XYZ file of C-alpha atoms in Angstrom:
786
model
C 107.408 -41.952 -27.897
C 106.520 -43.162 -31.947
C 110.283 -41.774 -32.522
C 111.895 -44.064 -31.460
C 109.657 -47.156 -32.020
C 111.149 -48.617 -35.764
C 107.901 -47.917 -38.476
C 107.123 -51.293 -38.230
C 106.512 -51.467 -35.425
C 104.549 -49.365 -34.809
C 102.022 -49.923 -37.576
C 102.139 -53.796 -36.137
C 100.873 -52.186 -33.296
C 98.291 -50.286 -35.306
C 96.735 -52.675 -37.889
C 96.219 -55.524 -34.667
C 94.589 -53.001 -32.997
C 92.823 -52.531 -35.599
C 91.975 -55.990 -36.794
C 91.030 -56.941 -32.905
C 88.527 -54.118 -32.841
C 86.155 -55.472 -35.928
C 86.889 -58.727 -35.077
C 84.935 -58.379 -31.749
C 82.366 -55.683 -32.454
C 79.090 -58.076 -32.067
C 77.336 -54.977 -33.538
C 76.303 -56.170 -36.753
C 73.674 -53.803 -39.524
C 70.703 -55.360 -40.417
C 71.309 -54.905 -44.103
C 74.886 -56.618 -44.130
C 72.922 -59.838 -42.010
C 69.993 -60.449 -44.954
C 72.899 -60.293 -47.151
C 75.142 -62.991 -45.248
C 72.057 -65.105 -45.876
C 72.149 -65.696 -49.628
C 75.527 -65.878 -49.570
C 77.300 -69.329 -49.466
C 80.273 -69.094 -47.706
C 80.346 -72.630 -46.328
C 80.936 -74.140 -50.206
C 84.733 -72.623 -51.212
C 85.216 -71.245 -54.083
C 87.963 -69.750 -56.416
C 91.100 -67.484 -55.827
C 89.923 -63.880 -56.949
C 92.521 -62.785 -59.074
C 92.443 -58.978 -58.320
C 93.118 -59.394 -54.696
C 90.916 -57.793 -51.146
C 91.785 -55.379 -48.960
C 92.175 -55.858 -45.047
C 88.702 -54.705 -44.436
C 87.853 -57.225 -46.897
C 89.589 -60.337 -45.306
C 88.446 -59.377 -41.763
C 84.990 -58.823 -42.715
C 84.729 -62.910 -44.045
C 87.382 -63.817 -41.300
C 84.401 -62.494 -38.493
C 81.528 -64.150 -40.660
C 83.073 -67.569 -40.455
C 83.697 -66.749 -36.995
C 80.487 -65.411 -36.160
C 78.487 -67.618 -38.670
C 74.872 -67.291 -38.828
C 73.569 -67.423 -34.959
C 70.887 -66.656 -33.646
C 70.148 -63.763 -31.012
C 69.376 -67.214 -28.326
C 73.037 -69.270 -29.515
C 75.063 -65.421 -29.862
C 74.147 -65.216 -26.454
C 74.813 -68.677 -24.337
C 77.585 -68.710 -26.780
C 80.589 -65.760 -24.732
C 84.384 -65.141 -25.727
C 87.066 -65.552 -24.731
C 88.032 -62.155 -21.874
C 90.133 -60.574 -24.146
C 92.226 -57.940 -22.251
C 95.538 -55.599 -23.265
C 97.073 -58.253 -21.718
C 95.204 -60.671 -24.898
C 96.360 -58.140 -27.206
C 100.493 -58.753 -25.793
C 100.124 -62.144 -26.895
C 98.102 -61.917 -29.804
C 101.473 -59.330 -31.078
C 103.662 -61.688 -29.958
C 103.188 -63.751 -33.183
C 103.150 -60.858 -35.317
C 106.402 -59.593 -34.223
C 108.197 -63.053 -34.190
C 106.793 -63.341 -37.952
C 108.205 -60.504 -38.005
C 111.781 -60.952 -36.274
C 112.215 -64.075 -38.537
C 113.302 -61.601 -41.240
C 116.233 -60.721 -39.195
C 120.149 -61.198 -40.812
C 120.830 -63.965 -38.615
C 123.461 -62.559 -35.905
C 121.000 -60.446 -34.464
C 117.483 -62.525 -34.582
C 120.731 -65.049 -32.745
C 121.044 -61.786 -29.628
C 117.619 -61.250 -29.715
C 116.459 -64.633 -29.366
C 119.129 -65.837 -27.226
C 117.467 -62.370 -24.719
C 113.677 -63.537 -25.403
C 114.680 -67.355 -23.936
C 116.482 -66.699 -21.690
C 114.580 -63.293 -19.777
C 112.007 -65.592 -19.727
C 112.818 -68.452 -19.213
C 114.655 -66.759 -15.512
C 111.300 -64.882 -14.556
C 109.752 -68.684 -14.672
C 111.380 -69.857 -12.890
C 112.224 -67.201 -9.722
C 107.879 -66.955 -10.005
C 107.030 -70.764 -9.181
C 110.571 -71.187 -7.238
C 111.472 -73.766 -9.667
C 116.270 -73.916 -8.919
C 118.304 -73.907 -11.478
C 116.291 -75.396 -14.363
C 115.835 -74.432 -18.405
C 112.836 -74.255 -19.775
C 110.565 -75.735 -23.310
C 108.656 -73.990 -24.928
C 105.333 -75.849 -26.809
C 102.306 -75.450 -28.402
C 101.067 -78.622 -26.753
C 100.657 -79.544 -23.154
C 101.414 -83.172 -23.367
C 104.343 -82.226 -25.727
C 106.982 -81.330 -23.136
C 106.883 -84.867 -21.474
C 107.539 -87.449 -24.251
C 110.075 -84.308 -24.774
C 110.798 -85.811 -21.171
C 111.269 -89.149 -21.512
C 113.530 -88.837 -25.039
C 115.056 -87.076 -22.843
C 115.658 -90.099 -20.111
C 115.763 -92.728 -22.468
C 119.136 -90.960 -23.615
C 120.027 -90.807 -19.882
C 119.225 -93.980 -18.913
C 120.497 -96.261 -22.314
C 124.000 -94.836 -23.091
C 124.144 -96.883 -26.152
C 120.239 -95.639 -27.357
C 121.678 -92.951 -29.926
C 123.245 -95.943 -31.704
C 121.634 -99.370 -31.062
C 118.082 -97.592 -30.993
C 114.791 -100.542 -30.717
C 117.560 -103.204 -29.645
C 118.616 -101.838 -26.266
C 114.978 -100.953 -25.066
C 114.329 -105.065 -26.204
C 116.975 -105.986 -23.898
C 115.276 -104.670 -20.873
C 111.972 -103.339 -21.117
C 111.615 -99.494 -20.250
C 108.090 -98.539 -17.482
C 106.693 -95.536 -16.951
C 104.015 -94.924 -14.361
C 100.694 -92.513 -14.568
C 98.608 -92.992 -12.464
C 95.364 -93.879 -12.782
C 93.519 -90.487 -11.743
C 96.330 -89.120 -14.558
C 94.078 -87.753 -17.416
C 92.910 -89.974 -20.417
C 94.483 -91.781 -23.099
C 98.057 -90.542 -21.861
C 99.986 -93.050 -21.189
C 98.218 -94.152 -24.574
C 100.165 -90.802 -26.680
C 103.518 -91.161 -25.051
C 103.789 -94.802 -26.043
C 102.082 -93.881 -29.543
C 104.404 -90.894 -29.393
C 107.530 -92.918 -28.061
C 107.090 -96.192 -30.773
C 107.371 -98.604 -27.020
C 104.848 -101.222 -26.415
C 101.151 -100.322 -24.521
C 103.087 -102.762 -21.601
C 105.889 -100.069 -21.607
C 102.886 -98.123 -19.132
C 102.396 -99.171 -15.609
C 98.947 -97.626 -14.636
C 98.992 -96.729 -10.103
C 96.143 -97.038 -8.493
C 95.094 -94.202 -6.119
C 94.552 -95.054 -2.450
C 91.415 -97.474 -1.096
C 91.653 -97.171 2.618
C 93.762 -94.701 3.610
C 94.128 -90.951 2.162
C 92.321 -88.997 -0.620
C 91.089 -91.656 -3.347
C 92.778 -89.677 -5.611
C 96.103 -89.726 -4.646
C 98.459 -92.330 -5.639
C 99.372 -95.588 -3.704
C 102.542 -94.956 -3.108
C 102.790 -98.460 -1.061
C 101.056 -100.608 -3.741
C 103.830 -98.568 -6.645
C 106.712 -99.493 -4.374
C 105.186 -103.554 -4.727
C 105.225 -102.688 -8.506
C 107.878 -101.325 -8.638
C 110.261 -103.955 -7.618
C 107.984 -106.306 -9.337
C 109.621 -104.542 -12.929
C 112.739 -104.913 -11.427
C 112.720 -108.738 -10.513
C 111.701 -109.259 -13.701
C 114.247 -107.650 -16.050
C 112.853 -104.452 -17.038
C 114.309 -100.722 -16.114
C 111.947 -98.002 -14.235
C 112.166 -95.027 -16.066
C 110.082 -92.273 -15.187
C 106.811 -91.727 -12.756
C 104.344 -89.022 -13.734
C 102.537 -87.477 -9.685
C 99.897 -84.900 -10.609
C 99.867 -81.590 -8.354
C 96.199 -81.354 -8.737
C 93.707 -84.081 -11.145
C 92.979 -83.283 -13.926
C 88.834 -84.398 -12.207
C 89.337 -83.572 -8.476
C 92.357 -81.939 -8.258
C 93.638 -83.550 -5.268
C 97.632 -83.590 -5.300
C 99.620 -86.079 -4.684
C 102.059 -87.566 -2.143
C 105.051 -85.809 -3.821
C 107.921 -86.018 -0.779
C 107.337 -89.623 -0.562
C 107.398 -89.871 -4.112
C 110.934 -87.508 -4.956
C 112.316 -90.624 -2.285
C 111.206 -93.435 -4.099
C 111.978 -92.463 -7.316
C 115.780 -91.907 -5.678
C 115.789 -94.525 -4.418
C 115.430 -96.528 -7.836
C 116.734 -93.840 -10.011
C 113.584 -92.572 -11.765
C 112.251 -89.619 -13.264
C 109.144 -87.468 -11.361
C 107.685 -85.645 -13.522
C 104.891 -82.799 -12.031
C 101.892 -81.635 -13.761
C 98.659 -80.012 -13.052
C 96.923 -76.072 -11.916
C 97.997 -76.321 -7.894
C 101.051 -75.185 -9.564
C 99.843 -72.443 -10.491
C 99.790 -71.429 -6.230
C 103.801 -71.741 -6.123
C 103.411 -68.267 -6.990
C 101.318 -66.883 -3.449
C 103.096 -66.184 -0.491
C 101.423 -68.701 1.363
C 102.125 -73.060 -0.473
C 100.640 -76.001 1.098
C 103.428 -78.863 1.856
C 101.826 -80.678 -0.422
C 102.396 -78.599 -3.791
C 105.592 -76.979 -2.751
C 107.103 -80.601 -2.615
C 106.407 -79.816 -6.627
C 109.722 -77.388 -6.539
C 112.313 -81.083 -6.129
C 111.151 -82.511 -8.350
C 112.987 -83.052 -12.421
C 110.743 -81.651 -14.259
C 106.906 -79.745 -14.391
C 104.735 -78.428 -16.614
C 103.208 -75.046 -17.071
C 100.654 -74.011 -18.854
C 100.298 -69.819 -18.134
C 97.419 -69.516 -20.835
C 94.826 -70.622 -18.582
C 95.861 -69.235 -15.123
C 96.187 -65.469 -17.072
C 93.963 -65.666 -18.929
C 96.806 -65.070 -22.669
C 95.322 -66.504 -25.471
C 97.897 -68.255 -27.787
C 100.608 -68.376 -25.168
C 102.724 -71.995 -25.264
C 102.321 -74.838 -22.193
C 106.130 -74.196 -20.112
C 108.405 -77.371 -19.068
C 110.917 -76.799 -17.034
C 113.690 -79.035 -15.880
C 117.046 -79.870 -14.385
C 119.376 -81.883 -16.153
C 123.504 -81.386 -16.311
C 123.935 -82.652 -20.513
C 122.858 -79.997 -22.808
C 124.132 -82.207 -25.937
C 121.272 -85.034 -24.600
C 119.139 -82.156 -23.973
C 119.129 -81.577 -27.481
C 119.451 -84.741 -28.682
C 115.507 -85.290 -26.841
C 114.916 -82.043 -28.473
C 114.355 -79.981 -25.592
C 116.633 -77.166 -26.913
C 117.132 -76.090 -30.655
C 120.133 -74.307 -32.583
C 117.609 -72.781 -34.777
C 117.024 -69.245 -33.134
C 112.761 -68.971 -34.751
C 112.605 -72.191 -32.446
C 113.425 -69.736 -30.258
C 110.699 -67.319 -31.016
C 108.280 -69.932 -28.879
C 108.867 -67.959 -26.126
C 107.656 -63.937 -27.846
C 103.974 -63.147 -26.863
C 105.029 -65.200 -23.026
C 107.627 -62.935 -23.201
C 105.045 -59.641 -24.044
C 103.247 -60.724 -21.823
C 104.386 -61.624 -18.856
C 106.687 -57.795 -18.851
C 102.521 -56.406 -19.211
C 101.172 -58.172 -15.734
C 104.259 -57.292 -13.329
C 104.911 -59.999 -10.541
C 102.335 -58.249 -9.260
C 99.725 -58.756 -11.926
C 100.551 -62.371 -12.196
C 100.345 -63.102 -8.097
C 96.422 -61.243 -8.670
C 95.211 -63.237 -10.877
C 96.171 -66.632 -9.575
C 95.118 -65.412 -5.837
C 91.824 -63.827 -7.338
C 91.236 -67.464 -8.657
C 92.072 -68.773 -5.310
C 89.644 -66.790 -3.653
C 86.480 -67.366 -5.474
C 87.826 -71.324 -4.897
C 87.769 -70.442 -1.318
C 84.388 -67.783 -1.342
C 82.216 -71.014 -2.979
C 84.074 -73.933 -0.146
C 82.634 -71.377 2.633
C 79.211 -71.095 1.248
C 79.083 -75.090 -0.406
C 79.732 -75.776 3.716
C 75.943 -74.226 5.033
C 74.024 -76.258 1.754
C 72.547 -79.781 2.929
C 72.896 -82.940 0.430
C 75.539 -81.117 -0.754
C 79.066 -83.829 -0.210
C 81.916 -81.909 -1.144
C 84.818 -82.985 -1.880
C 88.061 -81.008 -2.099
C 91.212 -82.254 -0.198
C 92.491 -79.266 2.155
C 89.613 -77.347 3.110
C 91.602 -74.474 4.528
C 92.842 -74.282 0.477
C 92.212 -75.616 -1.853
C 92.608 -74.024 -6.010
C 89.796 -76.770 -7.682
C 85.757 -77.571 -5.366
C 84.215 -80.489 -6.448
C 80.324 -80.920 -4.813
C 77.480 -83.274 -5.542
C 74.186 -82.849 -4.693
C 73.590 -86.437 -2.119
C 70.281 -86.924 -0.456
C 72.486 -89.164 2.329
C 75.257 -86.052 3.065
C 73.629 -82.665 5.842
C 75.592 -80.116 6.998
C 75.391 -80.433 10.256
C 75.909 -84.433 10.352
C 80.291 -84.238 10.383
C 80.342 -87.053 11.887
C 79.045 -90.515 9.138
C 80.688 -88.426 5.765
C 82.766 -91.418 6.786
C 80.206 -93.597 6.233
C 78.677 -91.245 3.342
C 81.177 -91.798 1.606
C 81.519 -95.189 1.821
C 77.573 -95.928 0.648
C 78.848 -93.416 -2.460
C 81.668 -96.080 -3.729
C 80.052 -99.787 -2.538
C 75.711 -98.619 -2.722
C 73.700 -101.859 -2.327
C 70.886 -100.581 -4.698
C 73.120 -100.028 -8.290
C 70.205 -98.029 -9.560
C 70.924 -95.306 -6.992
C 74.128 -94.758 -8.050
C 72.965 -93.815 -11.647
C 69.858 -91.566 -10.590
C 72.709 -89.329 -8.823
C 74.287 -89.255 -11.934
C 72.174 -88.072 -13.666
C 71.065 -85.646 -11.657
C 73.897 -84.232 -10.701
C 74.865 -84.359 -14.599
C 71.293 -82.056 -14.950
C 72.337 -79.861 -11.148
C 75.920 -79.219 -13.032
C 74.536 -78.180 -16.544
C 71.472 -76.297 -15.357
C 74.777 -74.008 -12.657
C 76.649 -73.967 -16.748
C 73.960 -72.697 -17.728
C 72.354 -69.723 -15.062
C 75.766 -68.801 -14.718
C 77.820 -68.585 -18.047
C 80.445 -66.274 -16.181
C 81.458 -69.123 -13.090
C 83.006 -71.776 -15.966
C 81.086 -75.091 -13.914
C 80.986 -78.564 -15.574
C 80.189 -81.238 -14.866
C 83.354 -83.723 -14.183
C 82.665 -87.683 -14.345
C 85.312 -89.244 -10.535
C 85.719 -93.122 -10.514
C 84.964 -92.929 -6.701
C 82.073 -89.988 -6.268
C 80.580 -90.265 -10.141
C 79.451 -87.915 -11.660
C 80.635 -84.393 -9.910
C 80.259 -80.130 -11.136
C 83.895 -79.369 -10.676
C 84.661 -75.480 -10.019
C 87.514 -74.540 -11.088
C 89.067 -71.805 -11.242
C 92.256 -71.860 -11.568
C 91.553 -72.747 -15.012
C 88.813 -70.136 -16.082
C 88.244 -67.134 -14.258
C 90.831 -64.918 -15.463
C 89.082 -66.352 -19.039
C 85.915 -65.919 -18.189
C 86.087 -62.618 -15.917
C 84.371 -64.468 -12.702
C 84.143 -61.968 -10.125
C 82.533 -62.884 -6.647
C 79.671 -61.630 -7.470
C 79.739 -64.463 -10.115
C 80.743 -67.323 -7.065
C 77.569 -65.953 -5.230
C 74.978 -66.248 -6.935
C 76.446 -69.928 -8.244
C 75.528 -70.398 -4.345
C 71.904 -68.870 -4.045
C 70.711 -70.621 -8.178
C 72.248 -73.865 -6.561
C 70.073 -73.400 -3.109
C 67.263 -72.404 -5.441
C 67.739 -76.178 -7.035
C 68.351 -78.611 -4.144
C 65.374 -78.081 -2.588
C 63.020 -79.458 -6.927
C 65.959 -82.174 -6.383
C 65.477 -82.975 -3.346
C 61.476 -83.622 -4.099
C 61.777 -85.015 -7.609
C 63.840 -88.041 -4.694
C 61.596 -89.000 -2.934
C 58.956 -88.456 -5.084
C 59.947 -91.179 -7.248
C 59.071 -93.767 -5.792
C 55.723 -93.078 -5.527
C 54.938 -92.165 -8.374
C 55.810 -95.069 -9.770
C 54.240 -97.118 -7.680
C 50.676 -94.967 -7.842
C 51.446 -95.789 -12.030
C 52.403 -99.558 -11.761
C 48.325 -99.738 -9.068
C 46.574 -97.620 -12.351
C 45.434 -99.787 -15.473
C 46.255 -99.335 -18.890
C 49.455 -97.317 -17.044
C 53.325 -98.386 -18.102
C 55.608 -97.453 -15.739
C 59.006 -97.397 -17.683
C 62.406 -97.453 -15.951
C 65.032 -94.811 -17.017
C 67.700 -93.873 -13.850
C 69.361 -91.713 -16.798
C 66.207 -90.104 -17.143
C 66.137 -86.717 -14.382
C 63.427 -86.010 -13.113
C 60.051 -87.153 -11.900
C 59.688 -90.809 -14.228
C 58.736 -91.719 -17.315
C 55.243 -93.551 -18.826
C 53.437 -95.427 -21.641
C 49.603 -95.952 -22.077
C 49.798 -98.734 -22.371
C 47.406 -99.283 -25.597
C 46.647 -103.721 -27.206
C 43.900 -105.081 -29.369
C 43.978 -108.489 -30.695
C 42.742 -107.727 -33.527
C 45.368 -105.292 -34.784
C 49.199 -106.928 -35.801
C 52.416 -105.824 -34.557
C 53.305 -102.546 -37.503
C 49.224 -101.357 -36.710
C 49.063 -101.303 -33.244
C 53.332 -100.015 -32.597
C 51.118 -96.862 -35.056
C 48.535 -96.553 -32.455
C 50.039 -96.169 -29.614
C 52.210 -93.905 -30.437
C 49.266 -92.075 -32.075
C 47.859 -91.964 -28.636
C 51.185 -90.827 -26.591
C 51.347 -88.422 -29.193
C 48.085 -86.772 -28.343
C 48.533 -88.005 -24.908
C 51.914 -85.036 -24.755
C 49.917 -82.668 -26.340
C 46.585 -82.652 -24.632
C 49.601 -82.454 -21.045
C 51.372 -79.999 -22.298
C 47.954 -77.504 -22.869
C 46.696 -77.916 -18.777
C 47.744 -75.157 -16.357
C 50.604 -76.156 -14.710
C 54.079 -76.132 -13.795
C 54.939 -79.337 -14.568
C 57.156 -80.509 -17.929
C 56.059 -82.570 -20.736
C 58.728 -83.860 -23.199
C 59.056 -87.285 -25.450
C 62.995 -88.153 -23.522
C 66.018 -87.123 -24.690
C 67.056 -87.113 -28.708
C 68.923 -90.122 -28.495
C 68.809 -93.151 -26.563
C 65.406 -92.630 -24.582
C 62.514 -95.257 -24.653
C 59.966 -94.734 -27.435
C 56.038 -94.017 -27.628
C 56.935 -92.697 -23.987
C 55.350 -88.951 -21.341
C 58.667 -88.192 -19.881
C 58.099 -85.699 -16.299
C 60.911 -83.002 -15.309
C 61.632 -82.240 -12.029
C 58.812 -81.369 -9.429
C 58.138 -79.175 -6.549
C 57.204 -80.499 -3.376
C 53.845 -79.126 -3.438
C 53.208 -82.026 -6.464
C 49.746 -84.509 -5.810
C 51.171 -87.501 -7.733
C 48.039 -89.669 -7.584
C 45.853 -86.355 -9.167
C 48.170 -86.536 -11.835
C 48.888 -89.941 -12.694
C 44.091 -89.968 -12.800
C 44.771 -87.209 -15.183
C 47.338 -89.668 -17.422
C 45.418 -92.161 -17.416
C 42.045 -90.361 -17.727
C 43.861 -88.655 -20.598
C 45.149 -91.348 -22.346
C 41.310 -93.383 -22.222
C 39.810 -90.367 -23.718
C 41.846 -90.100 -26.284
C 41.516 -94.100 -26.984
C 37.942 -93.830 -26.750
C 37.410 -91.415 -29.066
C 39.892 -92.945 -31.214
C 37.924 -96.197 -31.130
C 34.073 -94.562 -31.165
C 35.815 -92.803 -34.717
C 37.346 -96.508 -35.497
C 33.227 -98.374 -35.019
C 31.811 -95.491 -36.716
C 34.079 -96.173 -40.145
C 32.852 -99.455 -39.769
C 29.756 -98.932 -39.763
C 29.140 -96.706 -41.906
C 30.826 -99.421 -43.918
C 28.541 -101.609 -43.442
C 25.119 -99.650 -43.429
C 26.300 -98.559 -47.469
C 26.550 -102.358 -48.104
C 22.983 -102.630 -46.583
C 21.607 -99.711 -48.507
C 23.058 -100.827 -51.766
C 21.453 -104.216 -50.967
C 17.571 -103.211 -49.668
C 17.964 -100.433 -53.535
C 18.965 -103.995 -55.183
C 16.031 -105.254 -53.728
C 12.934 -102.972 -53.769
C 14.183 -102.218 -57.349
C 13.309 -106.159 -57.860
C 9.947 -105.915 -55.857
C 9.023 -102.822 -58.204
C 9.290 -104.817 -61.198
C 6.901 -107.854 -59.976
C 5.206 -105.034 -58.350
C 4.172 -103.230 -61.529
C 4.309 -106.104 -64.538
C 6.451 -107.252 -67.333
C 4.639 -105.129 -70.064
C 4.775 -101.978 -68.038
C 8.944 -102.451 -69.042
C 8.515 -102.618 -72.605
C 9.151 -98.661 -73.613
C 6.285 -97.721 -76.091
C 4.026 -100.173 -74.595
C 4.548 -99.460 -71.288
C 4.480 -95.731 -71.940
C 0.673 -96.431 -72.931
C -0.301 -99.099 -70.293
C 0.805 -95.741 -68.186
C -1.948 -94.056 -69.952
C -4.846 -95.918 -69.849
C -4.277 -97.617 -66.106
C -1.705 -95.545 -64.149
C 0.335 -96.746 -61.687
C 0.330 -95.421 -58.187
C 2.984 -96.338 -56.496
C 5.031 -94.692 -53.196
C 7.595 -93.042 -52.938
C 9.947 -94.997 -50.453
C 13.841 -93.496 -49.869
C 16.599 -95.022 -46.977
C 18.088 -92.184 -44.251
C 21.437 -94.127 -42.678
C 21.435 -93.031 -38.958
C 25.288 -91.448 -37.745
C 24.153 -92.524 -34.815
C 22.123 -95.188 -33.900
C 24.538 -97.249 -36.652
C 21.338 -98.688 -38.318
C 19.715 -97.965 -41.948
C 16.124 -97.061 -41.388
C 13.399 -95.375 -43.974
C 12.043 -92.637 -45.718
C 7.888 -93.306 -45.801
C 8.545 -91.140 -42.226
C 10.225 -88.522 -43.225
C 7.712 -87.771 -46.587
C 4.532 -87.701 -43.819
C 5.277 -85.219 -41.076
C 7.216 -83.691 -44.423
C 10.424 -83.612 -41.425
C 13.921 -85.342 -40.419
C 13.635 -86.647 -37.570
C 16.458 -86.420 -34.950
C 17.537 -89.841 -34.124
C 18.457 -90.578 -30.616
C 20.639 -88.834 -28.815
C 24.831 -89.217 -29.713
C 26.289 -90.782 -26.756
C 28.117 -87.804 -24.897
C 32.028 -87.781 -25.646
C 34.139 -89.036 -22.749
C 36.033 -86.835 -20.717
C 37.354 -87.339 -17.456
C 36.115 -88.288 -14.938
C 38.123 -86.065 -12.487
C 36.162 -82.437 -10.994
C 38.579 -81.828 -7.662
C 38.069 -78.490 -6.564
C 40.955 -75.748 -6.068
C 41.591 -73.247 -3.977
C 41.835 -69.498 -5.760
C 44.847 -69.162 -7.723
C 46.083 -72.759 -6.980
C 47.827 -74.726 -10.136
C 46.423 -78.180 -11.145
C 48.478 -81.206 -9.841
C 49.716 -78.825 -6.424
C 48.477 -80.022 -3.305
C 46.573 -77.951 -0.539
C 49.359 -78.089 2.009
C 46.411 -77.186 4.867
C 46.389 -80.596 7.246
C 42.680 -82.791 6.677
C 42.841 -81.884 10.359
C 43.035 -77.958 9.782
C 41.170 -77.910 6.820
C 38.232 -80.118 9.454
C 38.182 -77.180 11.534
C 38.432 -74.558 9.664
C 35.154 -75.836 7.861
C 33.456 -76.063 11.749
C 34.834 -73.095 12.264
C 33.692 -71.524 8.968
C 29.934 -72.768 8.813
C 29.283 -71.854 13.201
C 30.127 -67.965 11.297
C 28.482 -68.349 8.736
C 25.235 -69.299 11.115
C 26.555 -65.459 13.030
C 26.708 -63.563 10.444
C 23.019 -64.981 9.028
C 21.319 -63.444 12.564
C 23.236 -60.102 11.823
C 21.182 -59.820 8.729
C 18.176 -57.359 8.420
C 14.990 -58.468 8.603
C 13.371 -56.031 7.018
C 14.225 -57.787 3.446
C 10.971 -59.274 1.022
C 10.725 -63.460 2.040
C 11.464 -64.523 -1.578
C 14.829 -61.623 -1.794
C 15.223 -64.239 2.350
C 15.348 -66.875 1.050
C 17.534 -67.328 -2.612
C 20.366 -66.446 -1.070
C 19.713 -67.974 2.619
C 18.807 -71.885 0.862
C 22.151 -71.527 -1.691
C 24.371 -70.188 1.384
C 23.545 -73.195 3.117
C 23.839 -76.168 -0.323
C 27.859 -74.282 -0.778
C 28.465 -74.811 2.694
C 27.199 -78.253 2.596
C 29.700 -79.415 -0.362
C 32.704 -77.084 0.917
C 32.658 -79.780 3.976
C 34.221 -82.927 3.612
C 32.034 -86.370 4.773
C 34.918 -86.662 7.289
C 33.867 -83.499 9.242
C 30.758 -83.726 9.926
C 30.541 -85.099 13.624
C 32.987 -81.976 14.295
C 29.939 -79.614 12.783
C 28.043 -80.252 14.390
C 29.146 -80.693 17.909
C 30.650 -77.458 16.784
C 27.065 -76.693 16.404
C 25.416 -78.089 19.926
C 27.395 -76.036 21.481
C 25.894 -73.125 20.464
C 23.880 -71.077 23.295
C 20.494 -71.128 23.375
C 19.742 -68.246 22.198
C 21.511 -68.776 18.822
C 19.570 -71.236 18.795
C 16.801 -69.734 19.088
C 18.371 -67.067 15.877
C 17.651 -69.900 14.068
C 14.371 -71.627 14.609
C 12.969 -67.779 14.796
C 14.952 -67.855 10.805
C 13.039 -71.215 10.105
C 10.144 -70.102 10.658
C 9.599 -66.773 8.872
C 10.597 -69.106 5.881
């Protein structure tokens, strides 16, 4: 086989395979990692004069691709799944560079064959008859060339007069409000048109999908533009909006474009379903449009293949003037990677990949229908390539009749914060699902009416990530785990806010952008301090409070909040479970904050007391020196005379000193110390302020957890257990000594009194009164023995 192939082509394929193996090999040696840490590879250096071999260059590329990744980052980072078909696409770029050096005639024949084959295959595959193709790297470039083609077609003198023709009759391009962000502005910038030439058409508000273009309103807009002397030029419709994946009413839009002699261009992910056997009527209408853009790279998982714009036009000269065709053979080589990949996959392989993506979305949609508190936003329940869903507590899968009413509630929330809270929770949900199941390819999308939603678009991600049915099932399982957490947190937010507002010393911070129970701050006020010192003290207390809360053995997460945009000096509490005891949580936060504040004030007071005590000690020492001077006399202070006088008449002075009592904060005399020959302990120091919480817990029950047993059940159990204990005492052997029997009996009775709440005493008494006289006699017998 190798003898029949050009040796250069065979060597190129071999080198490509070796290069891909090196780049895809993530198993680097420890020695290489250690050496890499000391290489400043991010700083550009001089070009080596002797050159480097291919292995060294590829090793450098690999290091630049992966960088100094840690293990956690490396696991989260996922490269595109480049299979054999991907290698064919990459080989196409190498072949294009090799083919470009052929002689002109041979190059022309080869590029013409490649371009005609690829165009024919795509037109038949996507049911677009008699079409031409333009291959481009930027997916917006095809629409840009189509706009230039339409301008050349509608303005006959545009080639000669240029802008003057457009100024006399301003063109108008219509784009849906659900189109890609920045598409209209990009077209105007590239075409040199003012933004007034771009008209955004709103979507439906009353009837039909809220992501479809309002056809009736579009008709009125076109009429108004015609009456004002403008020229309706082109309409950009969607077969799968970028956000929700809905398809415009392409049939009615095509009729409207024919009525006003406008060009209809269609783009969107749903165009991929044209290759399937069953195609919905809404998407099938796109085959009658004037042009469409296909992004085969993401649909089929092909790296570095161009996007394709299929169009129908009869004048080749205008297509050449608009840039849709080129006389340069090298420009036609853009289709070479796609030409190779399509041949490698074949018709069945292409259809199977698109069908697999559609089955994934359908599998997820069927599972979401059975979940409560999950609202889906799909255009077609039977076949929807894009699935958009969100968590909404007011929606239940068993209550389908209230779907419309709940949708209107979403659009016009009666509480402004409710919409933001749901957006925050769904943002957290989407991030958690993407982190737990990275192969699913789910992401978060912002929709105008629904707000923040989670989107699953396997046509754009499954071929790249290798998504399988197991990944969808795992995604559903993770969603089932997160729904109870979301519902319980949402329900307990209001209770947490009320508890915090009722608690002295705590301040509730309203932050609807925080996905969790809420935000609280321990409020510290001191009249004797300025604002800067008070702010520092507040930061110190809340930081210490956060540290102590995290040291507790609980299932809650306490943090300082988001890195950007969060409140300062606050404690952010994350998602919680349904068995959370909110009152205990708030009480613990308040008690811990008070403990930290009192300890801080105690330290400040001690510092002040020590400072004043030192000053007082200095004054007393000075006073003692003056008294000693008066007591000894002036003659004793003279150096020579004082020594002689002390020799004849010694002066007996008592040893006086001062000791500072830190506990009492006062100066005391040391006379008692010299008398007793021992230092006094002084008064007992006050106890360190601690939390007064001493809640009894069940075995294995963590802090902040509420017991699942109700109070009635607990009361009944306590009464029955009390009677059972009495019966167990009756069955004890009486041969035990009196001292051994009396101790455990009194201990058990004391423990029972502690365990039984006050509210259940009547029940206990009733239960005891119902006991038989024989049992009561046994109890009296035990008492008599004692």
